[in-house]
């Protein structure tokens, strides 16, 4: 599957926005290392270091592979380096004066690496540029949206494929493998990038019955048993049975960009309790979609969701049990946990171009889960749904 590279004009626009934000925050330069950020500003994820001065042209310094990075990135200033100490030489050659303040991604940079760069630039004050970068990445361009729309379309195709492969008696892992096979055939990169420390996601979660109600290391409302203690989340060895919820919460990735989506399937008719609570989740989703407008505080949308759960007398279990998470939606893009957060004490406001995954879900202790997840893009008219597969509970005979 051919995936087009990032155009030069797109990269230049992003770098100019970063330089403007750096100037406002009195940063002389930024040194970008983290792969999602590196891809965003350079177009490559090779072993490279992107130096962005507050004014002037960026320098992309590549350890390996220089050839592939040169093909990936439309930037002109692409230089090979053999060792990390070469970075200082190229940086000082590319600026009029040695930078006094350098921004680095301190939310993800290991301490050992941070100390190395402290020693490499002893005269510079290294500050955290991550908040600026994450804020810039919060709204998507038309170029980015084209990839996210394709990721959503392919995810819809996967959900349409489920009815032909879901069978009673297969394990969660066996079922998940069939879905992953479908994704791989359609170009899924096989890895879902997450920024949060120690957070890991493999395609997403596929769980059934009471496993949907199990807590895990996942920061989301669902967890699952996982295959073993080394990866205690997502599908496990449990056998799928009739008349129980089977939820697929999958992240499709196209060209690095993600679409997040969840649907619930049943082999045979679902119990009335699950049907009732699923309807409440759909009502919450629709209420958020109806209320969301540019400039609205994300926290107010979360408060709306909590209030509706309380009024329906199902607040216990909303967004997790026994320890619910304090959000009902999150940004998606190159990473699964992007801004904004539609949650308690969120500082964000709805802006055009944001892509938000809304996931009102209810844990029913010892029984499973009822709920939904869809990805939306913020437009002038409100929230546009990107993941279009039927929201209703899917019954497989």
mmCIF file of C-alpha atoms in Angstrom:
data_model
loop_
_atom_site.group_PDB
_atom_site.id
_atom_site.type_symbol
_atom_site.label_atom_id
_atom_site.label_comp_id
_atom_site.label_asym_id
_atom_site.label_seq_id
_atom_site.Cartn_x
_atom_site.Cartn_y
_atom_site.Cartn_z
ATOM 1 C CA UNK A 1 0.000 0.000 0.000
ATOM 2 C CA UNK A 2 1.515 3.323 -1.106
ATOM 3 C CA UNK A 3 1.469 6.016 1.583
ATOM 4 C CA UNK A 4 2.527 9.497 0.409
ATOM 5 C CA UNK A 5 5.295 11.306 2.262
ATOM 6 C CA UNK A 6 4.798 14.579 4.111
ATOM 7 C CA UNK A 7 4.997 17.562 1.710
ATOM 8 C CA UNK A 8 7.649 20.232 2.264
ATOM 9 C CA UNK A 9 5.011 22.967 2.645
ATOM 10 C CA UNK A 10 3.374 20.998 5.469
ATOM 11 C CA UNK A 11 6.695 20.549 7.289
ATOM 12 C CA UNK A 12 7.607 24.212 6.822
ATOM 13 C CA UNK A 13 4.249 25.349 8.208
ATOM 14 C CA UNK A 14 4.693 23.203 11.316
ATOM 15 C CA UNK A 15 8.241 24.427 11.927
ATOM 16 C CA UNK A 16 7.173 28.049 11.520
ATOM 17 C CA UNK A 17 4.402 27.532 14.093
ATOM 18 C CA UNK A 18 6.913 25.974 16.467
ATOM 19 C CA UNK A 19 9.375 28.827 15.971
ATOM 20 C CA UNK A 20 6.637 31.354 16.706
ATOM 21 C CA UNK A 21 5.715 29.516 19.922
ATOM 22 C CA UNK A 22 9.402 29.290 20.868
ATOM 23 C CA UNK A 23 9.830 33.044 20.405
ATOM 24 C CA UNK A 24 6.829 33.730 22.653
ATOM 25 C CA UNK A 25 8.346 31.467 25.329
ATOM 26 C CA UNK A 26 11.912 32.820 24.976
ATOM 27 C CA UNK A 27 13.462 29.623 23.650
ATOM 28 C CA UNK A 28 16.508 30.034 21.404
ATOM 29 C CA UNK A 29 16.204 26.556 19.900
ATOM 30 C CA UNK A 30 14.584 23.140 20.162
ATOM 31 C CA UNK A 31 16.236 19.735 19.819
ATOM 32 C CA UNK A 32 13.574 17.175 18.892
ATOM 33 C CA UNK A 33 14.199 13.473 19.417
ATOM 34 C CA UNK A 34 10.947 11.652 20.265
ATOM 35 C CA UNK A 35 9.763 9.751 17.203
ATOM 36 C CA UNK A 36 6.202 11.028 16.883
ATOM 37 C CA UNK A 37 7.422 14.622 17.240
ATOM 38 C CA UNK A 38 10.352 13.942 14.919
ATOM 39 C CA UNK A 39 8.016 12.595 12.256
ATOM 40 C CA UNK A 40 5.686 15.555 12.685
ATOM 41 C CA UNK A 41 8.430 18.134 12.118
ATOM 42 C CA UNK A 42 10.733 16.265 9.699
ATOM 43 C CA UNK A 43 8.779 13.496 7.952
ATOM 44 C CA UNK A 44 11.046 10.659 9.118
ATOM 45 C CA UNK A 45 11.386 8.372 12.148
ATOM 46 C CA UNK A 46 14.923 7.245 11.453
ATOM 47 C CA UNK A 47 17.534 7.562 14.230
ATOM 48 C CA UNK A 48 17.813 11.322 13.956
ATOM 49 C CA UNK A 49 17.948 14.619 15.868
ATOM 50 C CA UNK A 50 16.134 17.699 14.591
ATOM 51 C CA UNK A 51 17.579 21.055 15.625
ATOM 52 C CA UNK A 52 15.150 23.953 15.165
ATOM 53 C CA UNK A 53 16.522 27.463 15.839
ATOM 54 C CA UNK A 54 14.044 30.154 16.825
ATOM 55 C CA UNK A 55 14.726 31.708 13.419
ATOM 56 C CA UNK A 56 16.373 30.219 10.360
ATOM 57 C CA UNK A 57 16.437 26.758 8.833
ATOM 58 C CA UNK A 58 16.288 23.496 10.802
ATOM 59 C CA UNK A 59 19.026 20.855 10.693
ATOM 60 C CA UNK A 60 18.204 17.143 10.633
ATOM 61 C CA UNK A 61 21.173 15.121 11.927
ATOM 62 C CA UNK A 62 20.918 11.397 11.166
ATOM 63 C CA UNK A 63 22.837 8.480 12.649
ATOM 64 C CA UNK A 64 21.020 5.782 10.684
ATOM 65 C CA UNK A 65 19.802 5.417 8.144
ATOM 66 C CA UNK A 66 20.958 8.607 6.451
ATOM 67 C CA UNK A 67 19.827 7.324 3.059
ATOM 68 C CA UNK A 68 16.309 6.516 4.251
ATOM 69 C CA UNK A 69 15.982 9.756 6.204
ATOM 70 C CA UNK A 70 17.016 11.706 3.102
ATOM 71 C CA UNK A 71 14.291 9.920 1.137
ATOM 72 C CA UNK A 72 11.647 10.391 3.842
ATOM 73 C CA UNK A 73 12.231 14.008 4.773
ATOM 74 C CA UNK A 74 11.649 16.937 2.402
ATOM 75 C CA UNK A 75 13.993 19.127 4.454
ATOM 76 C CA UNK A 76 17.127 20.411 2.748
ATOM 77 C CA UNK A 77 19.403 20.450 5.788
ATOM 78 C CA UNK A 78 19.865 16.700 6.288
ATOM 79 C CA UNK A 79 23.326 15.755 7.583
ATOM 80 C CA UNK A 80 24.915 12.430 8.557
ATOM 81 C CA UNK A 81 26.507 12.022 11.998
ATOM 82 C CA UNK A 82 28.571 9.140 13.322
ATOM 83 C CA UNK A 83 28.357 9.931 17.039
ATOM 84 C CA UNK A 84 26.124 12.039 19.263
ATOM 85 C CA UNK A 85 28.943 14.446 20.019
ATOM 86 C CA UNK A 86 28.755 15.537 16.353
ATOM 87 C CA UNK A 87 25.441 17.244 17.164
ATOM 88 C CA UNK A 88 27.150 20.133 18.948
ATOM 89 C CA UNK A 89 29.442 20.793 15.983
ATOM 90 C CA UNK A 90 26.540 21.027 13.539
ATOM 91 C CA UNK A 91 24.390 23.082 15.911
ATOM 92 C CA UNK A 92 27.077 25.682 16.534
ATOM 93 C CA UNK A 93 27.864 25.865 12.822
ATOM 94 C CA UNK A 94 24.225 26.523 12.011
ATOM 95 C CA UNK A 95 23.492 29.417 14.376
ATOM 96 C CA UNK A 96 24.866 32.938 14.761
ATOM 97 C CA UNK A 97 25.374 32.516 18.501
ATOM 98 C CA UNK A 98 25.323 29.609 20.896
ATOM 99 C CA UNK A 99 21.774 29.081 22.196
ATOM 100 C CA UNK A 100 21.215 30.025 25.841
ATOM 101 C CA UNK A 101 17.915 28.148 26.101
ATOM 102 C CA UNK A 102 17.201 24.837 24.349
ATOM 103 C CA UNK A 103 13.824 23.119 24.407
ATOM 104 C CA UNK A 104 13.722 19.329 24.621
ATOM 105 C CA UNK A 105 10.877 16.852 25.166
ATOM 106 C CA UNK A 106 11.390 16.455 28.894
ATOM 107 C CA UNK A 107 8.103 14.590 29.354
ATOM 108 C CA UNK A 108 9.582 11.583 27.536
ATOM 109 C CA UNK A 109 13.370 12.105 27.520
ATOM 110 C CA UNK A 110 15.198 9.590 29.779
ATOM 111 C CA UNK A 111 17.319 11.151 32.507
ATOM 112 C CA UNK A 112 20.510 9.584 31.130
ATOM 113 C CA UNK A 113 19.931 11.237 27.764
ATOM 114 C CA UNK A 114 19.034 14.527 29.409
ATOM 115 C CA UNK A 115 22.300 14.526 31.330
ATOM 116 C CA UNK A 116 24.241 13.799 28.160
ATOM 117 C CA UNK A 117 22.788 16.853 26.445
ATOM 118 C CA UNK A 118 23.360 18.931 29.561
ATOM 119 C CA UNK A 119 27.054 18.041 29.294
ATOM 120 C CA UNK A 120 27.013 18.622 25.525
ATOM 121 C CA UNK A 121 25.608 22.155 25.934
ATOM 122 C CA UNK A 122 26.811 23.229 29.400
ATOM 123 C CA UNK A 123 26.118 26.928 28.775
ATOM 124 C CA UNK A 124 22.483 26.321 27.813
ATOM 125 C CA UNK A 125 19.417 26.059 30.029
ATOM 126 C CA UNK A 126 17.466 23.004 28.830
ATOM 127 C CA UNK A 127 13.721 23.555 29.182
ATOM 128 C CA UNK A 128 10.643 21.463 28.413
ATOM 129 C CA UNK A 129 9.320 22.124 24.897
ATOM 130 C CA UNK A 130 6.750 19.312 25.102
ATOM 131 C CA UNK A 131 3.790 21.533 26.086
ATOM 132 C CA UNK A 132 4.386 23.729 23.018
ATOM 133 C CA UNK A 133 4.696 20.739 20.697
ATOM 134 C CA UNK A 134 1.657 18.913 22.078
ATOM 135 C CA UNK A 135 -0.444 22.064 21.796
ATOM 136 C CA UNK A 136 0.613 22.551 18.162
ATOM 137 C CA UNK A 137 -0.166 18.926 17.365
ATOM 138 C CA UNK A 138 -3.594 19.203 19.030
ATOM 139 C CA UNK A 139 -5.225 20.605 15.863
ATOM 140 C CA UNK A 140 -4.847 18.730 12.600
ATOM 141 C CA UNK A 141 -4.222 20.059 9.110
ATOM 142 C CA UNK A 142 -6.112 18.915 6.006
ATOM 143 C CA UNK A 143 -3.101 16.703 5.199
ATOM 144 C CA UNK A 144 -3.279 14.977 8.586
ATOM 145 C CA UNK A 145 -7.054 14.621 8.435
ATOM 146 C CA UNK A 146 -6.780 12.794 5.113
ATOM 147 C CA UNK A 147 -4.737 10.085 6.854
ATOM 148 C CA UNK A 148 -7.042 9.911 9.884
ATOM 149 C CA UNK A 149 -10.097 9.608 7.636
ATOM 150 C CA UNK A 150 -8.468 6.695 5.817
ATOM 151 C CA UNK A 151 -7.561 5.042 9.130
ATOM 152 C CA UNK A 152 -11.211 5.383 10.188
ATOM 153 C CA UNK A 153 -12.461 3.957 6.880
ATOM 154 C CA UNK A 154 -10.222 0.910 7.209
ATOM 155 C CA UNK A 155 -11.347 0.414 10.811
ATOM 156 C CA UNK A 156 -14.965 0.430 9.626
ATOM 157 C CA UNK A 157 -14.050 -2.308 7.141
ATOM 158 C CA UNK A 158 -12.530 -4.358 9.949
ATOM 159 C CA UNK A 159 -15.710 -4.090 12.035
ATOM 160 C CA UNK A 160 -17.767 -5.175 9.032
ATOM 161 C CA UNK A 161 -15.470 -8.231 8.831
ATOM 162 C CA UNK A 162 -16.171 -9.323 12.435
ATOM 163 C CA UNK A 163 -19.429 -11.159 11.793
ATOM 164 C CA UNK A 164 -17.699 -13.529 9.406
ATOM 165 C CA UNK A 165 -15.017 -14.656 11.872
ATOM 166 C CA UNK A 166 -16.488 -14.459 15.406
ATOM 167 C CA UNK A 167 -17.345 -17.935 16.668
ATOM 168 C CA UNK A 168 -18.352 -19.472 19.979
ATOM 169 C CA UNK A 169 -15.531 -21.410 21.652
ATOM 170 C CA UNK A 170 -12.588 -19.445 20.267
ATOM 171 C CA UNK A 171 -10.339 -17.672 22.737
ATOM 172 C CA UNK A 172 -10.031 -13.911 22.917
ATOM 173 C CA UNK A 173 -6.467 -14.196 21.627
ATOM 174 C CA UNK A 174 -7.514 -16.358 18.677
ATOM 175 C CA UNK A 175 -10.262 -13.907 17.749
ATOM 176 C CA UNK A 176 -7.942 -10.922 18.188
ATOM 177 C CA UNK A 177 -5.400 -12.580 15.895
ATOM 178 C CA UNK A 178 -7.957 -12.799 13.082
ATOM 179 C CA UNK A 179 -8.724 -9.093 13.423
ATOM 180 C CA UNK A 180 -5.035 -8.231 13.507
ATOM 181 C CA UNK A 181 -4.548 -10.288 10.340
ATOM 182 C CA UNK A 182 -7.211 -8.201 8.618
ATOM 183 C CA UNK A 183 -5.503 -4.989 9.754
ATOM 184 C CA UNK A 184 -2.072 -6.153 8.610
ATOM 185 C CA UNK A 185 -3.365 -7.086 5.178
ATOM 186 C CA UNK A 186 -4.616 -3.517 4.878
ATOM 187 C CA UNK A 187 -1.332 -1.879 5.881
ATOM 188 C CA UNK A 188 -1.572 -1.440 9.668
ATOM 189 C CA UNK A 189 1.914 -0.676 11.010
ATOM 190 C CA UNK A 190 1.410 -3.106 13.901
ATOM 191 C CA UNK A 191 2.267 -0.575 16.602
ATOM 192 C CA UNK A 192 0.138 2.046 18.316
ATOM 193 C CA UNK A 193 2.176 4.969 19.601
ATOM 194 C CA UNK A 194 1.360 6.177 23.110
ATOM 195 C CA UNK A 195 3.182 9.068 24.767
ATOM 196 C CA UNK A 196 2.470 8.290 28.420
ATOM 197 C CA UNK A 197 5.311 6.719 30.394
ATOM 198 C CA UNK A 198 5.137 2.910 30.524
ATOM 199 C CA UNK A 199 1.899 2.839 28.518
ATOM 200 C CA UNK A 200 1.791 0.121 25.870
ATOM 201 C CA UNK A 201 -0.894 -0.704 23.310
ATOM 202 C CA UNK A 202 -0.947 -3.562 20.822
ATOM 203 C CA UNK A 203 -3.685 -2.819 18.260
ATOM 204 C CA UNK A 204 -6.129 -2.251 21.130
ATOM 205 C CA UNK A 205 -8.335 -4.407 23.349
ATOM 206 C CA UNK A 206 -10.467 -7.424 22.430
ATOM 207 C CA UNK A 207 -12.275 -8.863 25.446
ATOM 208 C CA UNK A 208 -15.381 -10.828 26.347
ATOM 209 C CA UNK A 209 -17.675 -11.319 29.320
ATOM 210 C CA UNK A 210 -16.293 -10.643 32.769
ATOM 211 C CA UNK A 211 -12.832 -9.930 31.321
ATOM 212 C CA UNK A 212 -14.294 -6.628 30.132
ATOM 213 C CA UNK A 213 -14.736 -5.711 33.790
ATOM 214 C CA UNK A 214 -11.208 -6.610 34.909
ATOM 215 C CA UNK A 215 -8.886 -3.827 35.974
ATOM 216 C CA UNK A 216 -5.446 -3.660 34.426
ATOM 217 C CA UNK A 217 -2.498 -1.346 33.827
ATOM 218 C CA UNK A 218 -4.424 0.337 31.017
ATOM 219 C CA UNK A 219 -5.206 4.006 31.652
ATOM 220 C CA UNK A 220 -8.581 3.580 29.925
ATOM 221 C CA UNK A 221 -11.888 2.402 31.414
ATOM 222 C CA UNK A 222 -11.364 -1.211 30.264
ATOM 223 C CA UNK A 223 -8.443 -3.490 30.904
ATOM 224 C CA UNK A 224 -8.803 -7.182 30.254
ATOM 225 C CA UNK A 225 -6.775 -10.145 31.429
ATOM 226 C CA UNK A 226 -4.055 -10.069 28.799
ATOM 227 C CA UNK A 227 -2.053 -13.147 27.809
ATOM 228 C CA UNK A 228 0.195 -13.148 30.900
ATOM 229 C CA UNK A 229 1.592 -11.069 33.767
ATOM 230 C CA UNK A 230 4.172 -9.506 31.451
ATOM 231 C CA UNK A 231 1.400 -7.907 29.365
ATOM 232 C CA UNK A 232 -1.684 -7.824 31.632
ATOM 233 C CA UNK A 233 -4.184 -6.088 29.348
ATOM 234 C CA UNK A 234 -6.255 -6.807 26.279
ATOM 235 C CA UNK A 235 -7.188 -10.279 25.006
ATOM 236 C CA UNK A 236 -6.392 -13.338 27.064
ATOM 237 C CA UNK A 237 -6.966 -17.086 27.010
ATOM 238 C CA UNK A 238 -10.636 -16.919 28.002
ATOM 239 C CA UNK A 239 -13.139 -18.697 25.736
ATOM 240 C CA UNK A 240 -15.861 -16.592 24.098
ATOM 241 C CA UNK A 241 -19.395 -17.732 24.938
ATOM 242 C CA UNK A 242 -22.909 -16.957 23.736
ATOM 243 C CA UNK A 243 -25.080 -14.142 25.133
ATOM 244 C CA UNK A 244 -22.135 -12.195 26.556
ATOM 245 C CA UNK A 245 -20.569 -8.937 25.368
ATOM 246 C CA UNK A 246 -17.541 -9.127 23.095
ATOM 247 C CA UNK A 247 -16.044 -5.676 22.722
ATOM 248 C CA UNK A 248 -13.463 -4.719 20.131
ATOM 249 C CA UNK A 249 -11.666 -1.485 20.979
ATOM 250 C CA UNK A 250 -9.209 -1.143 18.101
ATOM 251 C CA UNK A 251 -6.909 1.572 16.854
ATOM 252 C CA UNK A 252 -6.290 1.544 13.135
ATOM 253 C CA UNK A 253 -3.180 3.349 11.898
ATOM 254 C CA UNK A 254 -2.630 4.688 8.393
ATOM 255 C CA UNK A 255 0.518 6.593 7.505
ATOM 256 C CA UNK A 256 1.243 6.917 11.230
ATOM 257 C CA UNK A 257 -2.152 8.484 12.023
ATOM 258 C CA UNK A 258 -4.733 6.783 14.216
ATOM 259 C CA UNK A 259 -8.492 6.338 14.464
ATOM 260 C CA UNK A 260 -9.880 4.930 17.723
ATOM 261 C CA UNK A 261 -13.153 2.993 17.738
ATOM 262 C CA UNK A 262 -15.033 0.428 19.837
ATOM 263 C CA UNK A 263 -18.078 -1.743 19.124
ATOM 264 C CA UNK A 264 -19.856 -4.503 21.051
ATOM 265 C CA UNK A 265 -20.844 -7.845 19.497
ATOM 266 C CA UNK A 266 -22.956 -10.701 20.844
ATOM 267 C CA UNK A 267 -23.339 -14.307 19.748
ATOM 268 C CA UNK A 268 -27.092 -14.496 20.184
ATOM 269 C CA UNK A 269 -29.375 -11.913 21.749
ATOM 270 C CA UNK A 270 -27.877 -9.601 24.411
ATOM 271 C CA UNK A 271 -29.367 -9.417 27.919
ATOM 272 C CA UNK A 272 -31.797 -6.559 28.537
ATOM 273 C CA UNK A 273 -29.480 -4.953 31.122
ATOM 274 C CA UNK A 274 -26.725 -4.486 28.544
ATOM 275 C CA UNK A 275 -29.139 -3.170 25.923
ATOM 276 C CA UNK A 276 -30.452 -0.554 28.366
ATOM 277 C CA UNK A 277 -27.020 0.681 29.418
ATOM 278 C CA UNK A 278 -25.705 0.677 25.861
ATOM 279 C CA UNK A 279 -28.580 3.033 24.982
ATOM 280 C CA UNK A 280 -27.486 5.359 27.805
ATOM 281 C CA UNK A 281 -23.934 5.398 26.422
ATOM 282 C CA UNK A 282 -25.281 6.312 22.980
ATOM 283 C CA UNK A 283 -27.389 9.078 24.519
ATOM 284 C CA UNK A 284 -24.310 10.501 26.256
ATOM 285 C CA UNK A 285 -22.327 10.387 23.030
ATOM 286 C CA UNK A 286 -25.123 12.168 21.153
ATOM 287 C CA UNK A 287 -25.499 14.801 23.873
ATOM 288 C CA UNK A 288 -21.775 15.628 23.689
ATOM 289 C CA UNK A 289 -21.922 15.810 19.895
ATOM 290 C CA UNK A 290 -24.962 18.101 20.066
ATOM 291 C CA UNK A 291 -23.432 20.423 22.683
ATOM 292 C CA UNK A 292 -19.816 20.625 21.502
ATOM 293 C CA UNK A 293 -18.949 23.938 19.888
ATOM 294 C CA UNK A 294 -15.721 25.756 19.122
ATOM 295 C CA UNK A 295 -14.597 27.636 22.219
ATOM 296 C CA UNK A 296 -16.447 25.378 24.677
ATOM 297 C CA UNK A 297 -14.473 24.056 27.625
ATOM 298 C CA UNK A 298 -13.785 20.331 27.391
ATOM 299 C CA UNK A 299 -14.443 19.962 31.110
ATOM 300 C CA UNK A 300 -18.062 21.068 30.614
ATOM 301 C CA UNK A 301 -18.614 18.196 28.164
ATOM 302 C CA UNK A 302 -17.212 15.743 30.703
ATOM 303 C CA UNK A 303 -19.495 17.205 33.375
ATOM 304 C CA UNK A 304 -22.442 16.707 31.019
ATOM 305 C CA UNK A 305 -21.560 13.031 30.595
ATOM 306 C CA UNK A 306 -21.234 12.459 34.349
ATOM 307 C CA UNK A 307 -24.518 14.249 35.011
ATOM 308 C CA UNK A 308 -26.333 12.072 32.475
ATOM 309 C CA UNK A 309 -24.881 8.910 34.034
ATOM 310 C CA UNK A 310 -26.063 10.090 37.447
ATOM 311 C CA UNK A 311 -29.555 10.914 36.189
ATOM 312 C CA UNK A 312 -29.795 7.448 34.597
ATOM 313 C CA UNK A 313 -28.730 5.958 37.954
ATOM 314 C CA UNK A 314 -25.739 4.168 36.463
ATOM 315 C CA UNK A 315 -22.913 6.420 37.646
ATOM 316 C CA UNK A 316 -21.231 3.531 39.490
ATOM 317 C CA UNK A 317 -19.198 1.849 36.782
ATOM 318 C CA UNK A 318 -19.183 4.830 34.434
ATOM 319 C CA UNK A 319 -15.715 5.025 32.851
ATOM 320 C CA UNK A 320 -14.344 2.159 34.930
ATOM 321 C CA UNK A 321 -14.830 0.133 38.109
ATOM 322 C CA UNK A 322 -13.885 0.228 40.950
ATOM 323 C CA UNK A 323 -11.517 3.078 40.015
ATOM 324 C CA UNK A 324 -13.059 5.083 37.162
ATOM 325 C CA UNK A 325 -10.929 7.288 34.940
ATOM 326 C CA UNK A 326 -11.701 11.013 34.990
ATOM 327 C CA UNK A 327 -12.236 11.552 31.264
ATOM 328 C CA UNK A 328 -14.749 10.613 28.594
ATOM 329 C CA UNK A 329 -12.670 11.536 25.554
ATOM 330 C CA UNK A 330 -9.128 12.176 24.348
ATOM 331 C CA UNK A 331 -7.291 13.482 21.319
ATOM 332 C CA UNK A 332 -5.879 11.107 18.717
ATOM 333 C CA UNK A 333 -3.362 11.613 15.933
ATOM 334 C CA UNK A 334 0.177 10.278 15.713
ATOM 335 C CA UNK A 335 -0.301 9.141 19.303
ATOM 336 C CA UNK A 336 -3.271 7.617 21.106
ATOM 337 C CA UNK A 337 -3.133 9.951 24.110
ATOM 338 C CA UNK A 338 -2.984 13.339 22.431
ATOM 339 C CA UNK A 339 -4.624 16.552 23.561
ATOM 340 C CA UNK A 340 -7.283 17.635 24.242
ATOM 341 C CA UNK A 341 -8.555 15.698 27.229
ATOM 342 C CA UNK A 342 -12.329 15.752 27.652
ATOM 343 C CA UNK A 343 -12.153 15.271 31.372
ATOM 344 C CA UNK A 344 -12.241 16.651 34.880
ATOM 345 C CA UNK A 345 -10.176 19.834 35.323
ATOM 346 C CA UNK A 346 -9.208 19.821 31.646
ATOM 347 C CA UNK A 347 -7.705 23.192 30.625
ATOM 348 C CA UNK A 348 -8.571 22.712 26.948
ATOM 349 C CA UNK A 349 -11.222 24.324 24.798
ATOM 350 C CA UNK A 350 -12.752 22.837 21.659
ATOM 351 C CA UNK A 351 -10.894 24.060 18.563
ATOM 352 C CA UNK A 352 -11.442 23.476 14.872
ATOM 353 C CA UNK A 353 -9.262 20.657 13.565
ATOM 354 C CA UNK A 354 -9.101 18.675 16.792
ATOM 355 C CA UNK A 355 -9.684 14.933 16.451
ATOM 356 C CA UNK A 356 -11.317 13.524 19.572
ATOM 357 C CA UNK A 357 -12.197 9.943 20.508
ATOM 358 C CA UNK A 358 -15.344 9.928 22.675
ATOM 359 C CA UNK A 359 -15.782 6.751 24.702
ATOM 360 C CA UNK A 360 -18.697 6.707 27.157
ATOM 361 C CA UNK A 361 -18.471 3.233 28.664
ATOM 362 C CA UNK A 362 -19.986 1.473 31.655
ATOM 363 C CA UNK A 363 -18.409 -1.422 33.546
ATOM 364 C CA UNK A 364 -20.977 -3.887 34.872
ATOM 365 C CA UNK A 365 -19.065 -5.636 37.698
ATOM 366 C CA UNK A 366 -18.406 -9.347 37.144
ATOM 367 C CA UNK A 367 -20.468 -9.288 33.926
ATOM 368 C CA UNK A 368 -18.814 -7.091 31.334
ATOM 369 C CA UNK A 369 -19.204 -3.716 29.674
ATOM 370 C CA UNK A 370 -21.681 -1.621 27.720
ATOM 371 C CA UNK A 371 -20.549 1.375 25.723
ATOM 372 C CA UNK A 372 -19.213 2.890 22.555
ATOM 373 C CA UNK A 373 -16.211 4.741 21.124
ATOM 374 C CA UNK A 374 -15.917 6.859 18.006
ATOM 375 C CA UNK A 375 -13.452 9.355 16.564
ATOM 376 C CA UNK A 376 -14.717 12.815 15.620
ATOM 377 C CA UNK A 377 -13.161 15.871 13.982
ATOM 378 C CA UNK A 378 -14.131 19.369 15.132
ATOM 379 C CA UNK A 379 -15.458 21.510 12.287
ATOM 380 C CA UNK A 380 -17.158 24.905 12.128
ATOM 381 C CA UNK A 381 -20.467 23.043 12.279
ATOM 382 C CA UNK A 382 -19.545 20.936 15.297
ATOM 383 C CA UNK A 383 -18.311 17.358 15.672
ATOM 384 C CA UNK A 384 -18.132 15.295 12.480
ATOM 385 C CA UNK A 385 -18.121 11.544 13.027
ATOM 386 C CA UNK A 386 -15.255 9.752 11.259
ATOM 387 C CA UNK A 387 -15.850 6.136 12.345
ATOM 388 C CA UNK A 388 -19.134 5.276 10.666
ATOM 389 C CA UNK A 389 -19.803 1.601 11.388
ATOM 390 C CA UNK A 390 -23.204 1.078 13.067
ATOM 391 C CA UNK A 391 -23.151 2.151 16.744
ATOM 392 C CA UNK A 392 -25.794 -0.348 17.836
ATOM 393 C CA UNK A 393 -24.999 -3.648 19.521
ATOM 394 C CA UNK A 394 -24.099 -6.131 16.774
ATOM 395 C CA UNK A 395 -25.792 -9.540 17.058
ATOM 396 C CA UNK A 396 -24.007 -12.405 15.291
ATOM 397 C CA UNK A 397 -26.051 -15.554 14.703
#
